[in-house]
Structures are given as structure tokens and as C-alpha cells.
Coordinates of C-alpha atoms in Angstrom, one line a residue:
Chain A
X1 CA 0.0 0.0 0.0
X2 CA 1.1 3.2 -1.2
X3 CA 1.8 5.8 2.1
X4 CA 1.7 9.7 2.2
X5 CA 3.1 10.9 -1.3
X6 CA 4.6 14.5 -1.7
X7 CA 6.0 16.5 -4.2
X8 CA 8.5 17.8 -5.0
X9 CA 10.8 16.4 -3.0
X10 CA 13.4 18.8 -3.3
X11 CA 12.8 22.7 -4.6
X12 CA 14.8 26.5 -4.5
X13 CA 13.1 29.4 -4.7
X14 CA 13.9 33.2 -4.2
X15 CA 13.0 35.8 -2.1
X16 CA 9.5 37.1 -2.6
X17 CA 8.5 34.3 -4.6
X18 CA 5.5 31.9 -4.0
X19 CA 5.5 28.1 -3.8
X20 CA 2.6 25.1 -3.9
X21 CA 3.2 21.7 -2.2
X22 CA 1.0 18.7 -2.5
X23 CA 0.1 15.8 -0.5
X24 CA -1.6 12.6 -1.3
X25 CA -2.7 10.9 2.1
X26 CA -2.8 7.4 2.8
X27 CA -5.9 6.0 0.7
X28 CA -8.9 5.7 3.3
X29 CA -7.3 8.6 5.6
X30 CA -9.5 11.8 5.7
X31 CA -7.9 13.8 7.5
X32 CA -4.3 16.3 6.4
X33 CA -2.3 17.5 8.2
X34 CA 0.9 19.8 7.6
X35 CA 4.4 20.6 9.7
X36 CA 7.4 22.7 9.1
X37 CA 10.4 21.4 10.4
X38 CA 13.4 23.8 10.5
X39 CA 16.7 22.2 10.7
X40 CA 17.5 20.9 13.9
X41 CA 13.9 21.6 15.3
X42 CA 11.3 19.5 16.2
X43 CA 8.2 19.4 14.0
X44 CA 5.4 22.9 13.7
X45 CA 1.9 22.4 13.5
X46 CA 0.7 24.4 10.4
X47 CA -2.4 23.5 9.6
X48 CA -4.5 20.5 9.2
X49 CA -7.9 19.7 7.1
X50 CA -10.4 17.2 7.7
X51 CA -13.0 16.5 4.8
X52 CA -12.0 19.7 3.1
X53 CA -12.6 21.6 5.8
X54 CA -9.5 23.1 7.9
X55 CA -10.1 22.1 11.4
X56 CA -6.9 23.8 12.7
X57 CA -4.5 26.2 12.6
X58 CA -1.0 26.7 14.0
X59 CA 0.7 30.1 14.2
X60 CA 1.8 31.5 11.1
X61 CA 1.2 34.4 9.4
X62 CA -1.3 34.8 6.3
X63 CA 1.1 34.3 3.4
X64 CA 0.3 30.4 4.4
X65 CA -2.6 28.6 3.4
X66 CA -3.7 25.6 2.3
X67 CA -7.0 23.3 1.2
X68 CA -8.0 19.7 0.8
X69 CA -9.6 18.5 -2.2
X70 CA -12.5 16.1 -2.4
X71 CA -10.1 13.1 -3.1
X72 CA -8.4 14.4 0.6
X73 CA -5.4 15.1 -0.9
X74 CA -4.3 18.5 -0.1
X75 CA -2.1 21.6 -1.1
X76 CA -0.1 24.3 1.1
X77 CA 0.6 27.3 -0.7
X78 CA 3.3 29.8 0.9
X79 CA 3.4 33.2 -0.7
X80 CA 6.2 36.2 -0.5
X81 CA 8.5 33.8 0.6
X82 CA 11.4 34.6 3.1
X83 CA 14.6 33.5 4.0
X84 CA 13.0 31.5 7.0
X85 CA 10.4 30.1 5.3
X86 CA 13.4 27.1 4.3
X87 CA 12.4 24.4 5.9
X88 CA 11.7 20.6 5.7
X89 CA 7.4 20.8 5.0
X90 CA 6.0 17.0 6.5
X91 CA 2.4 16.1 5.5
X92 CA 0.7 13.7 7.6
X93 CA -2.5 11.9 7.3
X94 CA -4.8 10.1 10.0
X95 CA -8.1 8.5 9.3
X96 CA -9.7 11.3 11.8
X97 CA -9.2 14.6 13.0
X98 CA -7.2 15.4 16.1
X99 CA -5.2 12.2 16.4
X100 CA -7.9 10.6 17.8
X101 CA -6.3 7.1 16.5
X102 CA -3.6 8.0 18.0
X103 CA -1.4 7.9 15.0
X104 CA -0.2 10.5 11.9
X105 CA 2.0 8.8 9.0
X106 CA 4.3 11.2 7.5
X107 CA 5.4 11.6 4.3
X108 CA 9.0 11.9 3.4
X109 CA 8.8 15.7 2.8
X110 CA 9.2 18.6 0.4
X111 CA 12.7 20.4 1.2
X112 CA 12.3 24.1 0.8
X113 CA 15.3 26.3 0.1
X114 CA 14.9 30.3 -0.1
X115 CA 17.8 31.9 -1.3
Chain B
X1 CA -1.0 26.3 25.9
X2 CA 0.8 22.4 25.2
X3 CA 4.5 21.6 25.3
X4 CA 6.9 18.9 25.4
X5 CA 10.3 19.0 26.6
X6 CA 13.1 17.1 25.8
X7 CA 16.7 16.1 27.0
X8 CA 19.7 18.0 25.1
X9 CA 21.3 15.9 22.2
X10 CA 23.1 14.7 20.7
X11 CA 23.6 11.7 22.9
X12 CA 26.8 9.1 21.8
X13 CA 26.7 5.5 23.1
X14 CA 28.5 2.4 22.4
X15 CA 26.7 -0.4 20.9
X16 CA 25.2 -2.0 23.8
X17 CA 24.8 0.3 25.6
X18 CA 21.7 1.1 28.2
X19 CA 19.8 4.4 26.8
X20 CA 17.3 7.4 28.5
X21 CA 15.7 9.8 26.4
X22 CA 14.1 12.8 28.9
X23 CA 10.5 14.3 27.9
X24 CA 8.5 15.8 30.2
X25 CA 5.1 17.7 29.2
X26 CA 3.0 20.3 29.9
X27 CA -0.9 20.1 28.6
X28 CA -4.2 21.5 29.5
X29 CA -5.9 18.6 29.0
X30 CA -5.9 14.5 28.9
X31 CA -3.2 13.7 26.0
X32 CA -2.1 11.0 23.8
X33 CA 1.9 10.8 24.4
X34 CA 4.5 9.5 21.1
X35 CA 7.8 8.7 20.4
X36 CA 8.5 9.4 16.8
X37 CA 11.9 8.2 15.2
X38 CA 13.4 10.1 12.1
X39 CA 16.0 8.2 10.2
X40 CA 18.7 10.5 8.2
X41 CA 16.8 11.3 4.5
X42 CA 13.4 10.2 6.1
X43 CA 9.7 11.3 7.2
X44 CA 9.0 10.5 11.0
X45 CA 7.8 7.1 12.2
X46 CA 6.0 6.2 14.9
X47 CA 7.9 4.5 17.6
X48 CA 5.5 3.8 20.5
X49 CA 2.9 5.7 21.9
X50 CA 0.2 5.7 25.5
X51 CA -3.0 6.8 25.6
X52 CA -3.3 7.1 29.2
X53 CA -1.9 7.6 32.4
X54 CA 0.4 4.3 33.6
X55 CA 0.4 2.5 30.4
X56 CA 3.6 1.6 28.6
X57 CA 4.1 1.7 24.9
X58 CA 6.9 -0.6 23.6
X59 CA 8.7 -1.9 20.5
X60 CA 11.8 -2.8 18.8
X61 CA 13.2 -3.1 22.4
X62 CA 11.8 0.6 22.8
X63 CA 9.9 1.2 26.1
X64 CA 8.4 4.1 27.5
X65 CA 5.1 4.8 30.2
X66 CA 3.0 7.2 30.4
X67 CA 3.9 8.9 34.3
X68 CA 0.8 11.6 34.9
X69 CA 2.3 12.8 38.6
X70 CA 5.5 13.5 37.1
X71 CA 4.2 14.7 33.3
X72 CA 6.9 12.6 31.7
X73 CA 7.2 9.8 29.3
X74 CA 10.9 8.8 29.2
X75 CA 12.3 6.9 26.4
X76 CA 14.4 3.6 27.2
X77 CA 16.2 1.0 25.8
X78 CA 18.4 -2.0 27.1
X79 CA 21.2 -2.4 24.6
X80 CA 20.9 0.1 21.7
X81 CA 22.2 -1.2 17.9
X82 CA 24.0 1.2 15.6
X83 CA 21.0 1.2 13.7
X84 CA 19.1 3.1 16.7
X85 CA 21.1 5.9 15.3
X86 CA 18.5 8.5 14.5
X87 CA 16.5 11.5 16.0
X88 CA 14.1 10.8 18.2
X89 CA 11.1 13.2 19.1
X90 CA 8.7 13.3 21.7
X91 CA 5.2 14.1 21.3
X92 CA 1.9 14.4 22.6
X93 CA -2.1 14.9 21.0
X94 CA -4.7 16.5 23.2
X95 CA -8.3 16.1 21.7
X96 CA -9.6 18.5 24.7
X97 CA -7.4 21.5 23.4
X98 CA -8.3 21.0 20.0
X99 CA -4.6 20.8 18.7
X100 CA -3.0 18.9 17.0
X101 CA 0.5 16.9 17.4
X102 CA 2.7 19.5 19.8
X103 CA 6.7 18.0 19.1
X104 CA 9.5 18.0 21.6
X105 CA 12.8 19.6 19.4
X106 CA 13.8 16.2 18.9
X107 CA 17.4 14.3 20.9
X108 CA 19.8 13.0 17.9
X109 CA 21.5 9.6 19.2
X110 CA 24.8 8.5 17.2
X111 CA 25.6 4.2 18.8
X112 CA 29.3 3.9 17.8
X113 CA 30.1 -0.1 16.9

């Protein structure tokens, strides 16, 4: 069985510029969530969707946002990027909202670099 | 609002070795607690988790229980491989608070041979 897909894998982008990720959850899973990991940190909760509806929000500014399509995969757009927007972006999926299984499954990532 | 806290890395043992990974947490309500393990070039895995207070999760040799009078939810192992070597994060997921996963910064563990 195929797990959480994202793409691309790797990407560079300037200053200022805008940038779409995408994420295929696991099949049967409704529920997306996304992190941004910055080097040597710990995963931070971004945003996460549940039946195409965004049931939570973490604490970043405006220029991210994101939405869940009705095959629950799921897009996070990031505009006017910065130079600390570089960061390892993880999408996870659960079959329900709020971990209530108990358990996200993480893709392998999109590495962005803003130079 | 919900945090995890975990022991400075990077930790170095010998193959063998006996290994403690630190995480304590603070949260508003009754949470979920996880060990995730990232593996160099890789998304996070989970490693074990508890869903309430006094339970122990284990695998791969991995043990850890779920303390509620002391908030914590230590990481252990008897003899650690050289393929233990990863980063290890500590987690927890409170329904009540409406967040999501809230991720300790992660202890990096190198097991020389």
C-alpha cells in the first residue's frame, strides 16, 4: 500500500516568490495535516484539514494557506516567501481529526530552500 | 497552551549500551503521548505511543510509560544497535485543546560499533 506521497521532494526558490506543495494521504485517511520542520527543530503544527474543511490552525502568518480536495489530498501554498520560510514541510494523514487514532503517517517531505 | 520538553542531544553511546531519552510535558488537557523516530533522508515514524496515564508503549526493544504525577514519558532501551542511530522526538495529542501533534525539538542519538 502506497503511504503519504509529496511532491516535489526537493525545490529553491527566491525571495519574494510563492510556492505550492502537494500531498496525497494514505488511501482511506481523511484527515491532512501539515508541519514545518526547521533544521535541527522538532516538527510545527501548520495547519490540518479534515473532509475539506480546515479544522486547525498553528501560528503562522497569512502568506500560508492551504486546502483539501474532495479526493483528501491537499495543497499548502506559501506566498512572498522569506529566507525563514526554508524548511523541511512534512504532511501527515490520520483517518480522523485530532489524532484521535492515536497515529499520523508522514510523508518523506518537500525540502524548501529560499535563497 | 501544550508543550513537550526534551533532553539535550546529541547523545553518543557504544553499541550495547543502556539508553534514557528525557521528555516531560506540559498540557491543558488529557493527552495522547509518542515517540516518533526520524531516520537520516526520512519522514518521522512512529515509535510507540500511550494513551493514558500508567500504560507503557513498547517496541523494537523501545519502552516508555506514560507517568501523569511526574508529566513525563521517558524513552528507554536496554542495549541500543548502531541502527538506533537516529533523532528521536517526543510528542503528545490533546483532543480537549483542539490541537494537534505538539513535538519536543527532537534528541539526535549516534551508537558507535
Amino acid at each position: 500500500d502506497a503511504g503519504v506521497t509529496q511532491s516535489p521532494t526537493h525545490l529553491i526558490k527566491t525571495r519574494g516568490q510563492h510556492v505550492t506543495l502537494r500531498c496525497s494521504p494514505i488511501s482511506g485517511h481523511k484527515s491532512v495535516s501539515w508541519y514545518q520542520q526547521v533544521l535541527g527543530q522538532g516538527p510545527q503544527f501548520i495547519f490540518q484539514y479534515y473532509e475539506k474543511e480546515e479544522r486547525g490552525r498553528g501560528n503562522f502568518p497569512d502568506r500560508f494557506s492551504a486546502r483539501q480536495f474532495p479526493n483528501y489530498s491537499s495543497e499548502l501554498n506559501v506566498n512572498a516567501l522569506l529566507l525563514g520560510d526554508s524548511a523541511l514541510y512534512l504532511c501527515a494523514s490520520s483517518l480522523a481529526p485530532g489524532g484521535q487514532v492515536g497515529e499520523l503517517f508522514f510523508g518523506e517531505g518537500s525540502r524548501l530552500t529560499v535563497l | 497552551g501544550n508543550s513537550v520538553t526534551q533532553m539535550e542531544g546529541p547523545v553518543t553511546l557504544s553499541e550495547e549500551a543502556f539508553l534514557t531519552i528525557n521528555c516531560t510535558y506540559t498540557a491543558t488537557g488529557y493527552p495522547s503521548l509518542f515517540w516518533y523516530v526520524q531516520y537520516p533522508g526520512e519522514g518521522l515514524q512512529l515509535l510507540l505511543k500511550a494513551t493514558k496515564a500508567d500504560d507503557k508503549g513498547s517496541n523494537k526493544g523501545f519502552e516508555a510509560t506514560y507517568r501523569k504525577e511526574t508529566t513525563s514519558f521517558h524513552l528507554e532501551k536496554g542495549s541500543v544497535q548502531v541502527s538506533d542511530s537516529a533523532v528521536y522526538f517526543c510528542a503528545l495529542s490533546d483532543r480537549g485543546s483542539g490541537q494537534n501533534f505538539v513535538f519536543g525539538p527532537g534528541t539526535r542519538l549516534s551508537v558507535l560499533p
